[in-house]
Amino acid sequence: MWTPERHDRIISLLHQRQRLTTDAFALELGVSKETVRRDLIELESNGKLKRMHGGAVPCALPAENLAEASYLERARQFQAEKRAIARHAAALIEPRSAVFIDAGSSTHALAQALLNNKGLRVITNSVDVARTLAASTDVEVHLLGGTLQTDVPATSGDFTISEIARFHADYALISPTALSPEHGALNYAWHEASVARAMLAHARHNIMLAHANKLGQGCRVQICNTAAIDSLVTDSLAEPAMLERLRRAGIKRIISAAV
């Protein structure tokens, strides 16, 4: 299928379904996800659609106001990218460190990569992260109390925030829903952003985990501004121009993980 035919098909699919993921486009078109990403970037630059976290919507719909994909749906997306990011992020953590980890499919992948780290103390609101790391005899796990959410298996609320304030960690490892040079790290849900924000406030160093499709996207609630980010670990599919904009916006270190 030639590029103009793909572009017409993408626009047609969006008008029919209103929102599609990158994976769904790739399946419908019979092409790679990388080809779809390039098509979406070109179509967005021509004003034909709006890219969003993990896919696209028609221009008539405000992407930042759409409901986020379910946790199970997000867990199935970008698995190779998340594993690569997790390996590189885990390598940044010094032995015997205390770390905050928030909830998300990317941080669940991180937990699996951290099983080989020695002597960690992990403080998390994620049930999946806690369950994964509990399998290691070298990791001490603290699962934060609070209100258990129904979609993402994690705790949040005032009780969770107050428990976070009892700790002073070496690192906060955060997986935002979106990350842009103008608006910083973002999330769809206020309660999730509040937990991430509290973790950042009680850690010496913060590390954001965000695959390429999250970069340059919009979302509802700010976690922190771009200049407050110490390190970003993304994947090698991230556009160099976007990474340069993020550097200029104040991110101190950016690591691109080979997928």
Short mmCIF file of C-alpha atoms in Angstrom, two decimals, residues 83-231:
data_model
loop_
_atom_site.label_atom_id
_atom_site.label_comp_id
_atom_site.label_asym_id
_atom_site.label_seq_id
_atom_site.Cartn_x
_atom_site.Cartn_y
_atom_site.Cartn_z
CA ARG A 83 11.28 -3.54 28.62
CA ALA A 84 14.18 -1.63 27.02
CA ILE A 85 13.41 1.49 29.05
CA ALA A 86 13.11 -0.60 32.22
CA ARG A 87 16.54 -2.17 31.74
CA HIS A 88 18.22 1.20 31.29
CA ALA A 89 16.35 2.79 34.20
CA ALA A 90 17.23 -0.10 36.51
CA ALA A 91 20.91 0.36 35.63
CA LEU A 92 20.76 3.93 36.97
CA ILE A 93 19.78 2.82 40.49
CA GLU A 94 22.65 2.42 42.94
CA PRO A 95 22.70 -0.66 45.20
CA ARG A 96 21.03 -0.25 48.60
CA SER A 97 19.03 2.77 47.44
CA ALA A 98 15.57 3.73 48.64
CA VAL A 99 13.22 4.30 45.71
CA PHE A 100 9.66 5.45 45.14
CA ILE A 101 7.86 3.78 42.23
CA ASP A 102 4.43 4.90 41.09
CA ALA A 103 1.79 2.78 39.34
CA GLY A 104 1.62 2.03 35.64
CA SER A 105 2.45 -0.54 33.00
CA SER A 106 5.91 0.99 32.45
CA THR A 107 6.80 0.85 36.12
CA HIS A 108 5.54 -2.74 36.28
CA ALA A 109 8.11 -3.54 33.58
CA LEU A 110 10.67 -1.64 35.67
CA ALA A 111 9.89 -3.80 38.71
CA GLN A 112 10.75 -6.90 36.71
CA ALA A 113 14.07 -5.33 35.67
CA LEU A 114 14.86 -4.37 39.28
CA LEU A 115 14.75 -7.99 40.46
CA ASN A 116 18.49 -8.17 39.79
CA ASN A 117 19.33 -5.03 41.81
CA LYS A 118 20.80 -5.56 45.25
CA GLY A 119 19.64 -4.26 48.60
CA LEU A 120 16.87 -1.96 47.44
CA ARG A 121 14.13 -0.49 49.60
CA VAL A 122 11.10 0.12 47.39
CA ILE A 123 8.14 2.27 48.43
CA THR A 124 5.25 1.95 45.99
CA ASN A 125 1.52 2.43 45.63
CA SER A 126 1.38 -0.19 42.86
CA VAL A 127 0.07 -3.63 43.74
CA ASP A 128 1.74 -5.11 40.64
CA VAL A 129 5.11 -3.56 41.47
CA ALA A 130 4.93 -4.73 45.08
CA ARG A 131 3.89 -8.26 44.10
CA THR A 132 6.68 -8.54 41.49
CA LEU A 133 9.46 -7.29 43.75
CA ALA A 134 8.28 -9.34 46.73
CA ALA A 135 9.71 -12.35 44.88
CA SER A 136 13.25 -11.03 45.49
CA THR A 137 15.04 -11.67 48.77
CA ASP A 138 17.28 -8.64 48.03
CA VAL A 139 14.45 -6.09 47.88
CA GLU A 140 12.52 -4.69 50.85
CA VAL A 141 9.04 -3.68 49.69
CA HIS A 142 6.67 -1.18 51.33
CA LEU A 143 3.18 -1.08 49.79
CA LEU A 144 1.58 2.26 50.60
CA GLY A 145 -1.87 2.22 52.15
CA GLY A 146 -4.81 4.21 50.84
CA THR A 147 -7.87 3.82 48.63
CA LEU A 148 -7.52 0.93 46.19
CA GLN A 149 -8.42 1.95 42.63
CA THR A 150 -10.49 -0.26 40.36
CA ASP A 151 -8.75 0.27 36.99
CA VAL A 152 -5.07 0.59 37.87
CA PRO A 153 -4.26 -1.80 40.75
CA ALA A 154 -2.84 0.86 43.05
CA THR A 155 -3.57 2.95 46.13
CA SER A 156 -4.13 6.70 46.22
CA GLY A 157 -5.75 9.44 48.27
CA ASP A 158 -4.88 11.46 51.35
CA PHE A 159 -3.71 8.44 53.32
CA THR A 160 -1.29 7.45 50.55
CA ILE A 161 0.08 10.99 50.36
CA SER A 162 0.61 11.14 54.13
CA GLU A 163 2.46 7.82 54.08
CA ILE A 164 4.77 9.03 51.31
CA ALA A 165 5.74 11.99 53.51
CA ARG A 166 7.21 9.58 56.08
CA PHE A 167 9.98 8.56 53.67
CA HIS A 168 12.98 10.29 52.11
CA ALA A 169 14.10 8.32 49.06
CA ASP A 170 17.14 8.46 46.82
CA TYR A 171 15.07 8.14 43.64
CA ALA A 172 11.50 8.62 42.46
CA LEU A 173 10.74 6.53 39.35
CA ILE A 174 7.64 7.92 37.66
CA SER A 175 5.74 6.86 34.55
CA PRO A 176 3.71 9.86 33.28
CA THR A 177 0.94 9.47 30.72
CA ALA A 178 2.43 12.26 28.60
CA LEU A 179 5.53 14.46 28.57
CA SER A 180 5.87 17.70 26.67
CA PRO A 181 8.47 20.49 26.57
CA GLU A 182 5.82 23.11 27.29
CA HIS A 183 3.80 21.40 30.03
CA GLY A 184 6.15 18.87 31.62
CA ALA A 185 5.11 15.47 32.95
CA LEU A 186 1.36 14.89 32.84
CA ASN A 187 -1.30 12.37 33.83
CA TYR A 188 -4.98 11.84 33.05
CA ALA A 189 -6.06 11.33 36.66
CA TRP A 190 -5.71 13.85 39.48
CA HIS A 191 -5.24 11.15 42.14
CA GLU A 192 -2.42 9.47 40.18
CA ALA A 193 -0.69 12.80 39.52
CA SER A 194 -0.94 13.67 43.24
CA VAL A 195 0.84 10.47 44.24
CA ALA A 196 3.60 11.04 41.68
CA ARG A 197 3.98 14.67 42.78
CA ALA A 198 4.35 13.64 46.43
CA MET A 199 6.99 11.07 45.52
CA LEU A 200 8.99 13.69 43.63
CA ALA A 201 8.84 16.02 46.63
CA HIS A 202 10.42 13.38 48.90
CA ALA A 203 13.19 12.09 46.61
CA ARG A 204 16.67 13.43 45.89
CA HIS A 205 16.60 12.47 42.21
CA ASN A 206 13.73 11.77 39.83
CA ILE A 207 13.63 9.57 36.73
CA MET A 208 10.78 9.68 34.20
CA LEU A 209 10.00 6.59 32.14
CA ALA A 210 8.25 7.52 28.88
CA HIS A 211 8.29 5.69 25.56
CA ALA A 212 8.40 7.69 22.34
CA ASN A 213 4.63 7.87 21.83
CA LYS A 214 4.20 9.75 25.11
CA LEU A 215 6.55 12.55 24.09
CA GLY A 216 5.03 15.79 22.90
CA GLN A 217 1.52 14.71 23.92
CA GLY A 218 -1.07 16.62 25.96
CA CYS A 219 -2.97 15.49 29.03
CA ARG A 220 -5.14 16.87 31.85
CA VAL A 221 -3.09 17.13 35.04
CA GLN A 222 0.50 18.28 35.52
CA ILE A 223 2.85 16.25 37.71
CA CYS A 224 5.79 18.65 37.38
CA ASN A 225 7.23 21.10 34.89
CA THR A 226 9.89 19.99 32.42
CA ALA A 227 12.77 21.78 34.15
CA ALA A 228 12.08 19.80 37.34
CA ILE A 229 12.91 16.49 35.62
CA ASP A 230 16.38 15.15 36.40
CA SER A 231 16.45 12.18 34.00
#
